[in-house]
Short mmCIF file of C-alpha atoms in Angstrom, two decimals:
data_model
loop_
_atom_site.label_atom_id
_atom_site.label_comp_id
_atom_site.label_asym_id
_atom_site.label_seq_id
_atom_site.Cartn_x
_atom_site.Cartn_y
_atom_site.Cartn_z
CA UNK Y 1 0.11 0.27 0.22
CA UNK Y 2 1.20 3.41 -1.34
CA UNK Y 3 1.75 5.74 1.62
CA UNK Y 4 -0.60 8.99 1.75
CA UNK Y 5 1.84 11.88 2.57
CA UNK Y 6 -0.13 13.21 5.68
CA UNK Y 7 -0.59 17.01 6.03
CA UNK Y 8 0.50 18.28 9.83
CA UNK Y 9 -1.00 20.49 11.42
CA UNK Y 10 1.53 21.19 14.15
CA UNK Y 11 4.59 23.49 12.73
CA UNK Y 12 8.25 21.27 11.63
CA UNK Y 13 9.97 23.92 13.86
CA UNK Y 14 11.71 23.37 16.62
CA UNK Y 15 10.71 25.92 18.97
CA UNK Y 16 13.46 27.34 21.69
CA UNK Y 17 12.34 25.72 24.02
CA UNK Y 18 12.15 22.19 25.62
CA UNK Y 19 11.52 18.72 24.17
CA UNK Y 20 11.31 15.48 25.41
CA UNK Y 21 13.00 12.28 24.53
CA UNK Y 22 9.69 10.57 23.30
CA UNK Y 23 9.83 6.77 24.18
CA UNK Y 24 7.58 3.48 23.37
CA UNK Y 25 5.92 3.57 26.71
CA UNK Y 26 4.48 7.04 26.54
CA UNK Y 27 3.41 6.96 23.22
CA UNK Y 28 -0.36 7.20 24.62
CA UNK Y 29 0.08 9.02 26.89
CA UNK Y 30 1.07 12.36 25.01
CA UNK Y 31 -1.92 11.75 22.55
CA UNK Y 32 -3.91 11.54 26.03
CA UNK Y 33 -3.08 14.38 28.64
CA UNK Y 34 -1.15 15.95 25.52
CA UNK Y 35 1.47 17.52 26.91
CA UNK Y 36 2.38 20.88 27.83
CA UNK Y 37 6.28 20.57 25.93
CA UNK Y 38 7.69 22.25 22.69
CA UNK Y 39 8.60 19.61 20.83
CA UNK Y 40 9.04 15.66 20.70
CA UNK Y 41 12.65 13.95 20.12
CA UNK Y 42 12.92 9.57 18.87
CA UNK Y 43 15.65 8.07 17.83
CA UNK Y 44 15.30 7.56 14.01
CA UNK Y 45 16.74 4.00 13.92
CA UNK Y 46 13.52 2.91 15.93
CA UNK Y 47 10.86 3.64 13.36
CA UNK Y 48 13.21 2.55 10.06
CA UNK Y 49 10.46 -0.67 10.17
CA UNK Y 50 8.33 -0.84 7.18
CA UNK Y 51 4.88 0.33 9.60
CA UNK Y 52 3.52 -1.28 12.23
CA UNK Y 53 3.20 0.27 15.96
CA UNK Y 54 5.70 2.55 15.41
CA UNK Y 55 5.47 5.02 13.00
CA UNK Y 56 1.58 5.02 13.52
CA UNK Y 57 1.58 7.16 16.89
CA UNK Y 58 5.35 8.67 15.60
CA UNK Y 59 2.93 9.97 13.02
CA UNK Y 60 -0.21 10.73 15.22
CA UNK Y 61 1.81 12.50 17.41
CA UNK Y 62 3.56 15.13 14.54
CA UNK Y 63 -0.09 15.61 13.65
CA UNK Y 64 0.15 17.76 17.47
CA UNK Y 65 4.09 18.52 18.11
CA UNK Y 66 7.10 19.17 16.28
CA UNK Y 67 10.16 16.32 16.21
CA UNK Y 68 13.24 16.07 15.81
CA UNK Y 69 14.89 12.98 14.50
CA UNK Y 70 18.43 11.76 16.42
CA UNK Y 71 20.63 8.62 15.52
CA UNK Y 72 22.54 6.95 16.74
CA UNK Y 73 23.90 4.05 14.11
CA UNK Y 74 25.11 6.19 10.77
CA UNK Y 75 28.67 5.86 11.83
CA UNK Y 76 29.89 9.24 11.12
CA UNK Y 77 33.33 8.55 11.66
CA UNK Y 78 33.71 4.96 10.39
CA UNK Y 79 36.46 3.96 7.48
CA UNK Y 80 34.06 2.39 6.49
CA UNK Y 81 31.94 3.21 3.78
CA UNK Y 82 28.31 4.72 4.74
CA UNK Y 83 25.92 2.40 4.53
CA UNK Y 84 23.30 3.61 1.85
CA UNK Y 85 20.46 1.41 2.64
CA UNK Y 86 20.76 3.73 6.33
CA UNK Y 87 20.90 6.87 4.34
CA UNK Y 88 18.18 5.93 2.62
CA UNK Y 89 15.75 4.68 5.09
CA UNK Y 90 16.49 8.28 7.46
CA UNK Y 91 15.31 10.46 3.47
CA UNK Y 92 12.49 8.19 4.02
CA UNK Y 93 11.87 8.91 7.57
CA UNK Y 94 12.28 12.56 7.08
CA UNK Y 95 9.83 13.19 4.08
CA UNK Y 96 7.73 10.53 5.97
CA UNK Y 97 7.75 12.79 9.40
CA UNK Y 98 9.31 16.66 8.23
CA UNK Y 99 11.40 16.75 11.27
CA UNK Y 100 12.15 20.01 12.32
CA UNK Y 101 15.97 19.27 12.84
CA UNK Y 102 18.36 15.82 11.79
CA UNK Y 103 21.33 14.87 14.07
CA UNK Y 104 23.60 12.53 13.98
CA UNK Y 105 26.97 12.00 16.84
CA UNK Y 106 30.64 12.05 16.41
CA UNK Y 107 31.68 9.07 17.05
CA UNK Y 108 32.02 6.07 14.86
CA UNK Y 109 30.24 2.62 15.74
CA UNK Y 110 31.04 0.05 13.08
CA UNK Y 111 34.22 -1.39 11.63
CA UNK Y 112 34.23 -4.08 8.79
CA UNK Y 113 30.13 -4.28 8.65
CA UNK Y 114 30.34 -5.14 12.31
CA UNK Y 115 28.48 -2.99 14.54
CA UNK Y 116 29.37 -2.31 17.83
CA UNK Y 117 25.93 -0.50 19.28
CA UNK Y 118 27.69 1.79 20.87
CA UNK Y 119 28.86 5.43 19.95
CA UNK Y 120 32.84 5.39 20.06
CA UNK Y 121 35.63 8.34 19.85
CA UNK Y 122 37.13 9.24 17.37
CA UNK Y 123 41.44 10.05 18.06
CA UNK Y 124 41.06 14.29 16.45
CA UNK Y 125 43.30 13.99 14.07
CA UNK Y 126 43.79 15.98 10.48
CA UNK Y 127 43.07 12.62 9.16
CA UNK Y 128 39.86 11.81 11.24
CA UNK Y 129 39.14 15.59 10.48
CA UNK Y 130 39.15 14.75 6.63
CA UNK Y 131 37.35 11.96 7.07
CA UNK Y 132 34.48 13.12 9.03
CA UNK Y 133 34.16 16.93 6.29
CA UNK Y 134 33.91 14.64 3.47
CA UNK Y 135 31.49 12.16 5.41
CA UNK Y 136 29.04 15.18 6.82
CA UNK Y 137 29.02 16.66 3.56
CA UNK Y 138 27.99 13.66 1.98
CA UNK Y 139 25.09 12.72 4.36
CA UNK Y 140 23.72 16.56 4.00
CA UNK Y 141 24.14 15.99 0.50
CA UNK Y 142 22.31 12.66 -0.01
CA UNK Y 143 19.48 13.68 2.77
CA UNK Y 144 19.57 17.25 1.01
CA UNK Y 145 19.20 19.33 4.54
CA UNK Y 146 21.56 20.21 6.89
CA UNK Y 147 22.59 17.65 9.63
CA UNK Y 148 23.42 18.23 13.45
CA UNK Y 149 26.68 16.62 15.13
CA UNK Y 150 26.70 16.05 18.77
CA UNK Y 151 29.73 16.78 20.77
CA UNK Y 152 29.92 12.17 22.67
CA UNK Y 153 30.17 10.97 26.26
CA UNK Y 154 33.58 9.75 26.20
CA UNK Y 155 35.85 7.32 28.70
CA UNK Y 156 38.65 7.09 26.56
CA UNK Y 157 40.56 9.47 24.82
CA UNK Y 158 43.63 9.09 22.44
CA UNK Y 159 47.73 10.32 22.88
CA UNK Y 160 47.47 11.01 19.00
CA UNK Y 161 44.67 13.48 18.66
CA UNK Y 162 45.70 17.16 18.20
CA UNK Y 163 42.52 19.06 18.51
CA UNK Y 164 40.76 20.03 21.22
CA UNK Y 165 37.25 18.13 20.79
CA UNK Y 166 35.37 21.82 20.85
CA UNK Y 167 37.53 23.12 17.68
CA UNK Y 168 37.74 19.69 16.77
CA UNK Y 169 33.10 19.89 16.21
CA UNK Y 170 33.88 23.31 15.36
CA UNK Y 171 36.09 22.56 12.12
CA UNK Y 172 33.50 20.09 10.94
CA UNK Y 173 30.74 22.97 11.81
CA UNK Y 174 33.35 25.60 9.99
CA UNK Y 175 33.93 23.27 6.85
CA UNK Y 176 30.38 21.17 5.92
CA UNK Y 177 27.91 23.53 7.19
CA UNK Y 178 26.75 21.22 9.81
CA UNK Y 179 25.41 22.98 12.91
CA UNK Y 180 25.90 21.73 16.81
CA UNK Y 181 24.60 19.63 18.73
CA UNK Y 182 25.36 20.44 22.21
CA UNK Y 183 25.11 17.86 24.76
CA UNK Y 184 25.60 19.90 28.28
CA UNK Y 185 26.08 16.58 29.97
CA UNK Y 186 28.20 14.69 27.24
CA UNK Y 187 30.31 17.87 28.01
CA UNK Y 188 29.79 17.02 31.69
CA UNK Y 189 30.73 13.46 31.96
CA UNK Y 190 33.89 13.82 29.15
CA UNK Y 191 35.35 16.72 30.84
CA UNK Y 192 35.08 15.20 33.99
CA UNK Y 193 36.73 11.38 32.78
CA UNK Y 194 39.27 13.51 31.34
CA UNK Y 195 39.92 16.09 33.19
CA UNK Y 196 38.86 18.68 30.67
CA UNK Y 197 37.75 22.18 31.92
CA UNK Y 198 33.69 22.41 31.24
CA UNK Y 199 33.78 26.12 30.90
CA UNK Y 200 36.90 26.24 28.80
CA UNK Y 201 34.90 23.92 26.94
CA UNK Y 202 32.02 25.99 25.80
CA UNK Y 203 33.23 28.86 26.21
CA UNK Y 204 35.40 26.73 22.89
CA UNK Y 205 32.13 25.84 21.14
CA UNK Y 206 31.52 28.63 18.15
CA UNK Y 207 28.60 29.32 19.82
CA UNK Y 208 26.14 30.45 16.35
CA UNK Y 209 26.77 27.19 15.09
CA UNK Y 210 24.82 25.83 17.78
CA UNK Y 211 21.63 24.38 16.85
CA UNK Y 212 20.24 22.72 19.81
CA UNK Y 213 21.22 21.51 23.85
CA UNK Y 214 20.47 18.32 25.07
CA UNK Y 215 20.62 17.63 28.45
CA UNK Y 216 20.30 14.32 30.27
CA UNK Y 217 21.24 12.37 33.67
CA UNK Y 218 24.25 9.80 34.34
CA UNK Y 219 25.98 7.31 36.85
CA UNK Y 220 28.98 7.09 38.82
CA UNK Y 221 31.06 4.50 38.08
CA UNK Y 222 33.53 3.95 40.68
CA UNK Y 223 37.31 2.63 38.71
CA UNK Y 224 40.17 1.35 40.59
CA UNK Y 225 39.26 4.55 43.13
CA UNK Y 226 38.47 6.67 40.46
CA UNK Y 227 34.99 8.18 39.41
CA UNK Y 228 34.59 7.66 35.54
CA UNK Y 229 31.17 9.19 35.08
CA UNK Y 230 29.17 6.45 32.30
CA UNK Y 231 26.50 8.00 30.43
CA UNK Y 232 23.14 6.31 30.92
CA UNK Y 233 20.44 8.58 29.81
CA UNK Y 234 18.88 6.28 33.29
CA UNK Y 235 18.00 9.31 35.92
CA UNK Y 236 17.38 12.91 36.73
CA UNK Y 237 19.69 16.13 35.62
CA UNK Y 238 21.90 16.59 37.70
CA UNK Y 239 22.37 19.77 40.50
CA UNK Y 240 25.85 20.19 38.63
CA UNK Y 241 24.51 19.87 34.81
CA UNK Y 242 21.69 22.64 35.32
CA UNK Y 243 24.03 24.95 36.36
CA UNK Y 244 26.52 24.37 33.17
CA UNK Y 245 23.24 24.42 31.42
CA UNK Y 246 22.94 28.11 33.08
CA UNK Y 247 26.70 29.03 31.88
CA UNK Y 248 25.69 27.52 28.04
CA UNK Y 249 22.07 29.35 28.04
CA UNK Y 250 24.88 32.52 29.24
CA UNK Y 251 27.83 31.44 26.83
CA UNK Y 252 25.58 30.33 23.00
CA UNK Y 253 21.94 31.67 23.40
CA UNK Y 254 18.91 29.81 24.17
CA UNK Y 255 18.44 26.27 22.06
CA UNK Y 256 16.23 24.49 21.16
CA UNK Y 257 16.39 21.80 25.08
CA UNK Y 258 16.06 17.79 24.64
CA UNK Y 259 15.34 15.71 28.13
CA UNK Y 260 16.55 12.74 27.60
CA UNK Y 261 15.84 9.63 29.61
CA UNK Y 262 15.45 6.25 27.67
CA UNK Y 263 16.99 3.63 30.36
CA UNK Y 264 14.77 2.72 33.09
CA UNK Y 265 11.89 5.46 31.94
CA UNK Y 266 9.82 7.11 34.26
CA UNK Y 267 6.73 8.60 33.87
CA UNK Y 268 5.16 11.01 31.46
CA UNK Y 269 5.13 13.52 34.07
CA UNK Y 270 8.57 13.66 35.21
CA UNK Y 271 9.71 13.87 32.22
CA UNK Y 272 7.37 16.94 31.40
CA UNK Y 273 8.84 18.39 35.50
CA UNK Y 274 12.46 17.90 34.17
CA UNK Y 275 11.00 20.32 30.62
CA UNK Y 276 9.44 22.99 33.02
CA UNK Y 277 13.38 23.07 34.52
CA UNK Y 278 14.46 23.80 31.19
CA UNK Y 279 11.91 26.01 30.47
CA UNK Y 280 12.66 27.91 33.60
CA UNK Y 281 15.80 28.08 32.27
CA UNK Y 282 15.20 29.90 29.19
CA UNK Y 283 12.70 31.96 29.76
CA UNK Y 284 15.57 33.26 33.14
CA UNK Y 285 18.17 33.49 30.04
CA UNK Y 286 15.42 35.67 27.90
CA UNK Y 287 14.89 37.92 30.22
CA UNK Y 288 18.13 38.21 31.65
CA UNK Y 289 19.08 39.00 27.55
CA UNK Y 290 15.99 41.25 27.01
CA UNK X 1 50.35 2.81 13.18
CA UNK X 2 47.23 4.57 14.39
CA UNK X 3 45.61 5.87 11.00
CA UNK X 4 41.53 5.98 11.63
CA UNK X 5 41.37 2.38 10.04
CA UNK X 6 43.60 0.75 12.05
CA UNK X 7 42.32 1.81 15.42
CA UNK X 8 38.65 1.39 14.19
CA UNK X 9 39.99 -2.61 13.73
CA UNK X 10 41.75 -3.04 16.38
CA UNK X 11 39.29 -1.43 19.16
CA UNK X 12 36.32 -3.58 17.46
CA UNK X 13 38.25 -6.93 17.46
CA UNK X 14 38.24 -6.11 21.22
CA UNK X 15 35.22 -5.45 22.28
CA UNK X 16 33.04 -7.54 20.10
CA UNK X 17 35.02 -10.05 19.85
CA UNK X 18 37.47 -9.89 23.28
CA UNK X 19 40.72 -10.19 20.90
CA UNK X 20 44.11 -8.26 20.86
CA UNK X 21 43.29 -6.39 24.01
CA UNK X 22 47.02 -5.25 24.06
CA UNK X 23 47.09 -3.41 20.68
CA UNK X 24 43.78 -2.03 21.26
CA UNK X 25 44.96 0.15 24.07
CA UNK X 26 47.36 1.00 22.41
CA UNK X 27 47.46 4.84 22.16
CA UNK X 28 44.63 5.32 24.79
CA UNK X 29 45.99 7.13 27.35
CA UNK X 30 45.43 6.51 30.89
CA UNK X 31 45.16 9.36 32.80
CA UNK X 32 44.58 7.70 36.30
CA UNK X 33 43.06 4.36 35.39
CA UNK X 34 44.77 1.85 33.45
CA UNK X 35 44.18 2.00 29.53
CA UNK X 36 42.30 -1.14 29.69
CA UNK X 37 40.27 -0.77 31.75
CA UNK X 38 39.47 2.60 29.96
CA UNK X 39 38.62 -0.23 26.86
CA UNK X 40 37.30 -2.36 28.78
CA UNK X 41 34.12 0.23 29.48
CA UNK X 42 32.85 0.56 25.88
CA UNK X 43 33.39 -3.70 25.43
CA UNK X 44 30.59 -3.87 28.83
CA UNK X 45 28.43 -0.76 27.51
CA UNK X 46 28.47 -2.76 24.17
CA UNK X 47 28.05 -5.61 25.32
CA UNK X 48 25.13 -4.79 27.19
CA UNK X 49 23.60 -3.08 25.10
CA UNK X 50 23.55 -5.85 22.52
CA UNK X 51 22.02 -8.07 25.23
CA UNK X 52 19.45 -5.88 26.11
CA UNK X 53 18.78 -5.38 22.13
CA UNK X 54 18.65 -9.42 22.10
CA UNK X 55 16.80 -9.47 25.39
CA UNK X 56 13.91 -7.14 24.12
CA UNK X 57 13.20 -8.72 21.00
CA UNK X 58 12.42 -12.45 23.30
CA UNK X 59 11.20 -11.92 26.43
CA UNK X 60 9.65 -15.58 26.29
CA UNK X 61 13.38 -17.20 25.95
CA UNK X 62 15.02 -15.20 28.28
CA UNK X 63 12.11 -16.20 30.98
CA UNK X 64 12.51 -20.02 30.52
CA UNK X 65 16.12 -19.76 31.11
CA UNK X 66 16.79 -17.50 33.16
CA UNK X 67 18.40 -14.14 33.09
CA UNK X 68 22.36 -15.65 34.01
CA UNK X 69 22.05 -17.97 30.72
CA UNK X 70 20.28 -15.94 28.80
CA UNK X 71 23.68 -13.49 29.10
CA UNK X 72 26.18 -16.66 28.35
CA UNK X 73 24.05 -17.30 25.24
CA UNK X 74 23.52 -13.62 24.83
CA UNK X 75 27.85 -13.03 24.51
CA UNK X 76 28.27 -16.24 22.56
CA UNK X 77 25.84 -15.18 20.01
CA UNK X 78 26.97 -11.71 19.51
CA UNK X 79 30.74 -12.68 19.47
CA UNK X 80 29.77 -14.93 16.17
CA UNK X 81 27.08 -12.58 15.14
CA UNK X 82 27.24 -9.20 15.62
CA UNK X 83 24.57 -7.39 14.23
CA UNK X 84 25.33 -5.56 10.19
CA UNK X 85 23.86 -2.09 10.68
CA UNK X 86 23.52 0.50 12.36
CA UNK X 87 19.54 -0.02 13.20
CA UNK X 88 19.36 -3.26 15.22
CA UNK X 89 15.33 -4.44 13.64
CA UNK X 90 17.25 -6.95 12.27
CA UNK X 91 20.13 -7.68 14.92
CA UNK X 92 19.01 -11.25 16.35
CA UNK X 93 17.34 -13.08 13.14
CA UNK X 94 19.32 -16.21 13.66
CA UNK X 95 19.00 -16.46 17.09
CA UNK X 96 16.72 -19.15 17.06
CA UNK X 97 19.21 -21.76 14.67
CA UNK X 98 21.74 -20.43 16.83
CA UNK X 99 19.85 -21.57 20.25
CA UNK X 100 19.58 -25.03 18.00
CA UNK X 101 23.11 -25.38 17.65
CA UNK X 102 24.01 -24.10 21.06
CA UNK X 103 25.26 -27.12 23.35
CA UNK X 104 24.34 -25.81 26.74
CA UNK X 105 20.45 -25.92 25.53
CA UNK X 106 20.21 -29.13 23.77
CA UNK X 107 18.30 -29.41 26.52
CA UNK X 108 15.38 -27.51 26.08
CA UNK X 109 14.38 -29.06 22.78
CA UNK X 110 11.14 -26.08 21.93
CA UNK X 111 13.94 -22.67 23.25
CA UNK X 112 14.85 -23.01 19.35
CA UNK X 113 10.24 -22.85 17.75
CA UNK X 114 9.52 -20.59 20.75
CA UNK X 115 12.39 -18.20 19.61
CA UNK X 116 10.95 -18.46 16.17
CA UNK X 117 7.33 -17.61 17.12
CA UNK X 118 9.46 -14.56 18.87
CA UNK X 119 10.68 -13.21 16.24
CA UNK X 120 7.99 -13.46 13.38
CA UNK X 121 6.28 -11.94 16.10
CA UNK X 122 8.91 -9.53 16.00
CA UNK X 123 9.01 -8.69 11.77
CA UNK X 124 5.15 -8.79 11.64
CA UNK X 125 5.07 -6.07 14.58
CA UNK X 126 7.56 -4.00 12.38
CA UNK X 127 6.00 -5.27 8.38
CA UNK X 128 4.60 -2.76 6.35
CA UNK X 129 0.60 -1.88 6.89
CA UNK X 130 -1.67 -3.01 4.45
CA UNK X 131 -5.40 -2.51 4.11
CA UNK X 132 -8.05 -5.93 4.11
CA UNK X 133 -9.74 -6.25 1.14
CA UNK X 134 -12.66 -4.46 0.73
CA UNK X 135 -15.57 -7.62 0.63
CA UNK X 136 -17.88 -5.26 -1.27
CA UNK X 137 -15.11 -6.70 -4.56
CA UNK X 138 -15.35 -9.88 -3.82
CA UNK X 139 -18.95 -9.42 -4.22
CA UNK X 140 -18.51 -7.96 -7.84
CA UNK X 141 -16.78 -11.42 -9.23
CA UNK X 142 -19.23 -13.74 -11.23
CA UNK X 143 -19.25 -16.93 -9.42
CA UNK X 144 -18.34 -19.40 -12.46
CA UNK X 145 -14.45 -17.95 -11.61
CA UNK X 146 -15.19 -18.50 -7.79
CA UNK X 147 -12.53 -21.76 -8.67
CA UNK X 148 -10.28 -19.55 -10.14
CA UNK X 149 -10.16 -16.70 -7.08
CA UNK X 150 -6.19 -16.54 -5.93
CA UNK X 151 -5.07 -14.24 -2.29
CA UNK X 152 -2.76 -12.28 -1.31
CA UNK X 153 -1.99 -11.94 1.98
CA UNK X 154 -1.12 -10.39 4.23
CA UNK X 155 2.74 -8.81 3.67
CA UNK X 156 2.98 -9.39 7.41
CA UNK X 157 1.82 -13.64 7.46
CA UNK X 158 4.31 -15.83 8.84
CA UNK X 159 3.67 -19.21 9.05
CA UNK X 160 5.65 -21.45 11.84
CA UNK X 161 5.05 -25.43 12.57
CA UNK X 162 6.62 -26.90 15.68
CA UNK X 163 6.40 -30.25 17.50
CA UNK X 164 6.33 -28.26 20.95
CA UNK X 165 3.42 -26.48 22.28
CA UNK X 166 4.77 -23.49 21.59
CA UNK X 167 2.08 -21.46 21.40
CA UNK X 168 1.19 -22.21 24.99
CA UNK X 169 4.44 -21.46 26.42
CA UNK X 170 5.02 -18.48 24.85
CA UNK X 171 0.71 -16.83 25.94
CA UNK X 172 2.22 -18.77 30.41
CA UNK X 173 5.09 -16.28 29.77
CA UNK X 174 3.80 -13.50 29.30
CA UNK X 175 3.42 -10.95 31.33
CA UNK X 176 0.25 -10.74 33.41
CA UNK X 177 -0.30 -14.26 32.50
CA UNK X 178 -2.80 -16.20 35.48
CA UNK X 179 -3.93 -19.51 34.80
CA UNK X 180 -2.56 -22.78 35.27
CA UNK X 181 0.88 -22.48 34.91
CA UNK X 182 2.39 -25.79 33.53
CA UNK X 183 2.32 -27.60 30.12
CA UNK X 184 2.80 -30.85 29.25
CA UNK X 185 5.19 -31.11 26.45
CA UNK X 186 3.79 -34.56 25.86
CA UNK X 187 0.96 -32.55 24.39
CA UNK X 188 1.97 -32.16 20.80
CA UNK X 189 2.82 -29.96 18.25
CA UNK X 190 1.55 -27.04 16.63
CA UNK X 191 0.83 -25.18 13.30
CA UNK X 192 0.21 -20.91 13.40
CA UNK X 193 0.16 -18.36 11.29
CA UNK X 194 1.87 -15.07 12.89
CA UNK X 195 0.08 -11.26 11.22
CA UNK X 196 -0.50 -7.78 12.05
CA UNK X 197 -3.74 -7.44 10.10
CA UNK X 198 -3.75 -3.56 12.72
CA UNK X 199 -1.29 -2.37 14.69
CA UNK X 200 -1.80 -6.04 17.34
CA UNK X 201 0.27 -8.19 16.01
CA UNK X 202 -1.80 -11.61 16.37
CA UNK X 203 -1.03 -15.25 16.99
CA UNK X 204 -3.54 -17.72 15.11
CA UNK X 205 -3.11 -21.89 15.94
CA UNK X 206 -4.51 -23.78 12.86
CA UNK X 207 -5.45 -27.09 12.43
CA UNK X 208 -3.49 -29.08 9.46
CA UNK X 209 -6.00 -28.62 6.88
CA UNK X 210 -5.87 -24.70 7.25
CA UNK X 211 -2.85 -24.18 7.56
CA UNK X 212 -2.06 -26.38 4.56
CA UNK X 213 -4.63 -24.25 2.91
CA UNK X 214 -3.47 -20.59 3.53
CA UNK X 215 0.32 -22.43 2.62
CA UNK X 216 -1.11 -22.65 -0.82
CA UNK X 217 -2.58 -19.80 -0.82
CA UNK X 218 0.17 -17.93 0.17
CA UNK X 219 1.92 -19.42 -2.68
CA UNK X 220 -0.17 -17.68 -5.24
CA UNK X 221 -2.99 -21.33 -5.42
CA UNK X 222 -5.72 -20.51 -7.38
CA UNK X 223 -9.36 -22.07 -4.98
CA UNK X 224 -9.29 -24.92 -7.19
CA UNK X 225 -6.04 -25.62 -7.31
CA UNK X 226 -5.88 -25.35 -3.61
CA UNK X 227 -8.44 -27.15 -2.42
CA UNK X 228 -7.84 -30.36 -4.44
CA UNK X 229 -5.08 -30.55 -1.89
CA UNK X 230 -6.29 -29.47 0.59
CA UNK X 231 -8.83 -32.85 1.28
CA UNK X 232 -6.32 -35.40 0.75
CA UNK X 233 -5.68 -34.05 3.73
CA UNK X 234 -8.48 -33.25 5.60
CA UNK X 235 -11.94 -34.12 2.89
CA UNK X 236 -14.44 -32.24 4.85
CA UNK X 237 -12.66 -28.70 4.79
CA UNK X 238 -15.21 -25.77 4.50
CA UNK X 239 -13.07 -24.38 2.13
CA UNK X 240 -15.85 -21.16 2.67
CA UNK X 241 -15.78 -21.20 5.93
CA UNK X 242 -12.05 -20.44 6.67
CA UNK X 243 -12.15 -18.01 3.62
CA UNK X 244 -14.99 -16.06 5.37
CA UNK X 245 -13.01 -15.89 8.92
CA UNK X 246 -9.79 -15.00 7.15
CA UNK X 247 -11.25 -12.06 5.12
CA UNK X 248 -13.14 -10.89 7.92
CA UNK X 249 -10.16 -11.48 9.85
CA UNK X 250 -8.02 -8.99 7.30
CA UNK X 251 -5.13 -11.64 6.33
CA UNK X 252 -5.75 -11.40 2.64
CA UNK X 253 -5.40 -8.00 1.24
CA UNK X 254 -6.37 -8.34 -2.66
CA UNK X 255 -7.34 -10.62 -5.14
CA UNK X 256 -6.69 -12.01 -8.51
CA UNK X 257 -8.81 -14.42 -10.63
CA UNK X 258 -6.62 -17.08 -12.79
CA UNK X 259 -8.39 -17.52 -15.87
#
């Protein structure tokens, strides 16, 4: 059966307000309670199926809210060739859902056709930069639109890196025209894990390239007497990350901000409360600027 | 060599297959930890994430063998058959065959077919949508052509034949099941149709004749051709009743007349 293109009444553009990561547990609740949040974001790959409930509910929710598509499986940084089937699926989903934003990660997750299902860290070298520039250009050409690229959480860094992560991202954005998805929790996690300075990181990010901000919870793991932070998305945003978020808003300006919580997913109302808190900082930041 | 390609090759070999730890840590900063410990975080994340993805697709298998055994099964499966795409919808497709060959699971002979049922359910869940055949269209057909009628089945339709009562096993292991929990494996096998006419996946038990009938229709045989074979199994097979049942239940999405 050919898919009939739907006309969505909700706008396409993602507003400068807080959004929530949409998870299948909440489909019915969202449609029934119509929570007061600005937009939803989904993991693109969860909607790569041909039909059924996931696409049905996403289209229903899209009627009422703008949607952002966030990918976790494109493997932008892999030495492997780009997976054309994956790009094709994403392009089909974009046509169907008309998202306001499309994003991916500054990472890689496949080698020799085997996939890790995790966002692996890149060495920030000239070689990697050129490779990523080429890949992002290919992706944007294929999709016919800009993508945002997110700074990852990482647990290791390479000795042969010659760029700081924020400089690497800025350079990618400058050379390809891609936007930056600034994940403030990832900044916090990676800075802690590598003894980087979070303030310096945020100050170094090209503010005018940032199109979206992510907030999430993380877990503290004790490894050989040292705390390593793991990006688990399984709890509320911690006070330190909220504080860093407020600093980011001052340095970068107000941006659409997502609450990501996808493991041990709580009730929708708890996510809405987190979004409300983000909205209050966005509002306060507006007032400061006014 | 610290090229991107080499770095990724070593990283992947270690994370997915536990191979080459020494070369994999080359070039990784320790920064207060052993570089191996940092790399191990990625191995754990990857293994955990993929194991949970399998568990999500095979909740009944997980329940039947308990969490620890499932983790062991998953670990072996992932080493042998890591995902081949960044989208995990097809990951775990051959889990049933893997279980069938996995010696430690040999004591649970019904496990592979249970896994097959769960995978068909998963496939049907994500298959393309298709509207049921409009009965009004059938009413326009000249009765003289009925024997030459054939049908297209819903794209989500899958058939499973098992020597074990896997539907019962599946049902008693669903969340919230409150019936009698013991299953007699000697009660024999079943033929199942798995399909999704709308949003919900349906698992329908079929008798042998009806299973054959629907399979023959799925192979694009006409009613006459199909019935010829079915009556050798069941001489009183009621074609009309079966057709009515499956037209009403949205199994057919189109028809053709093969004159």
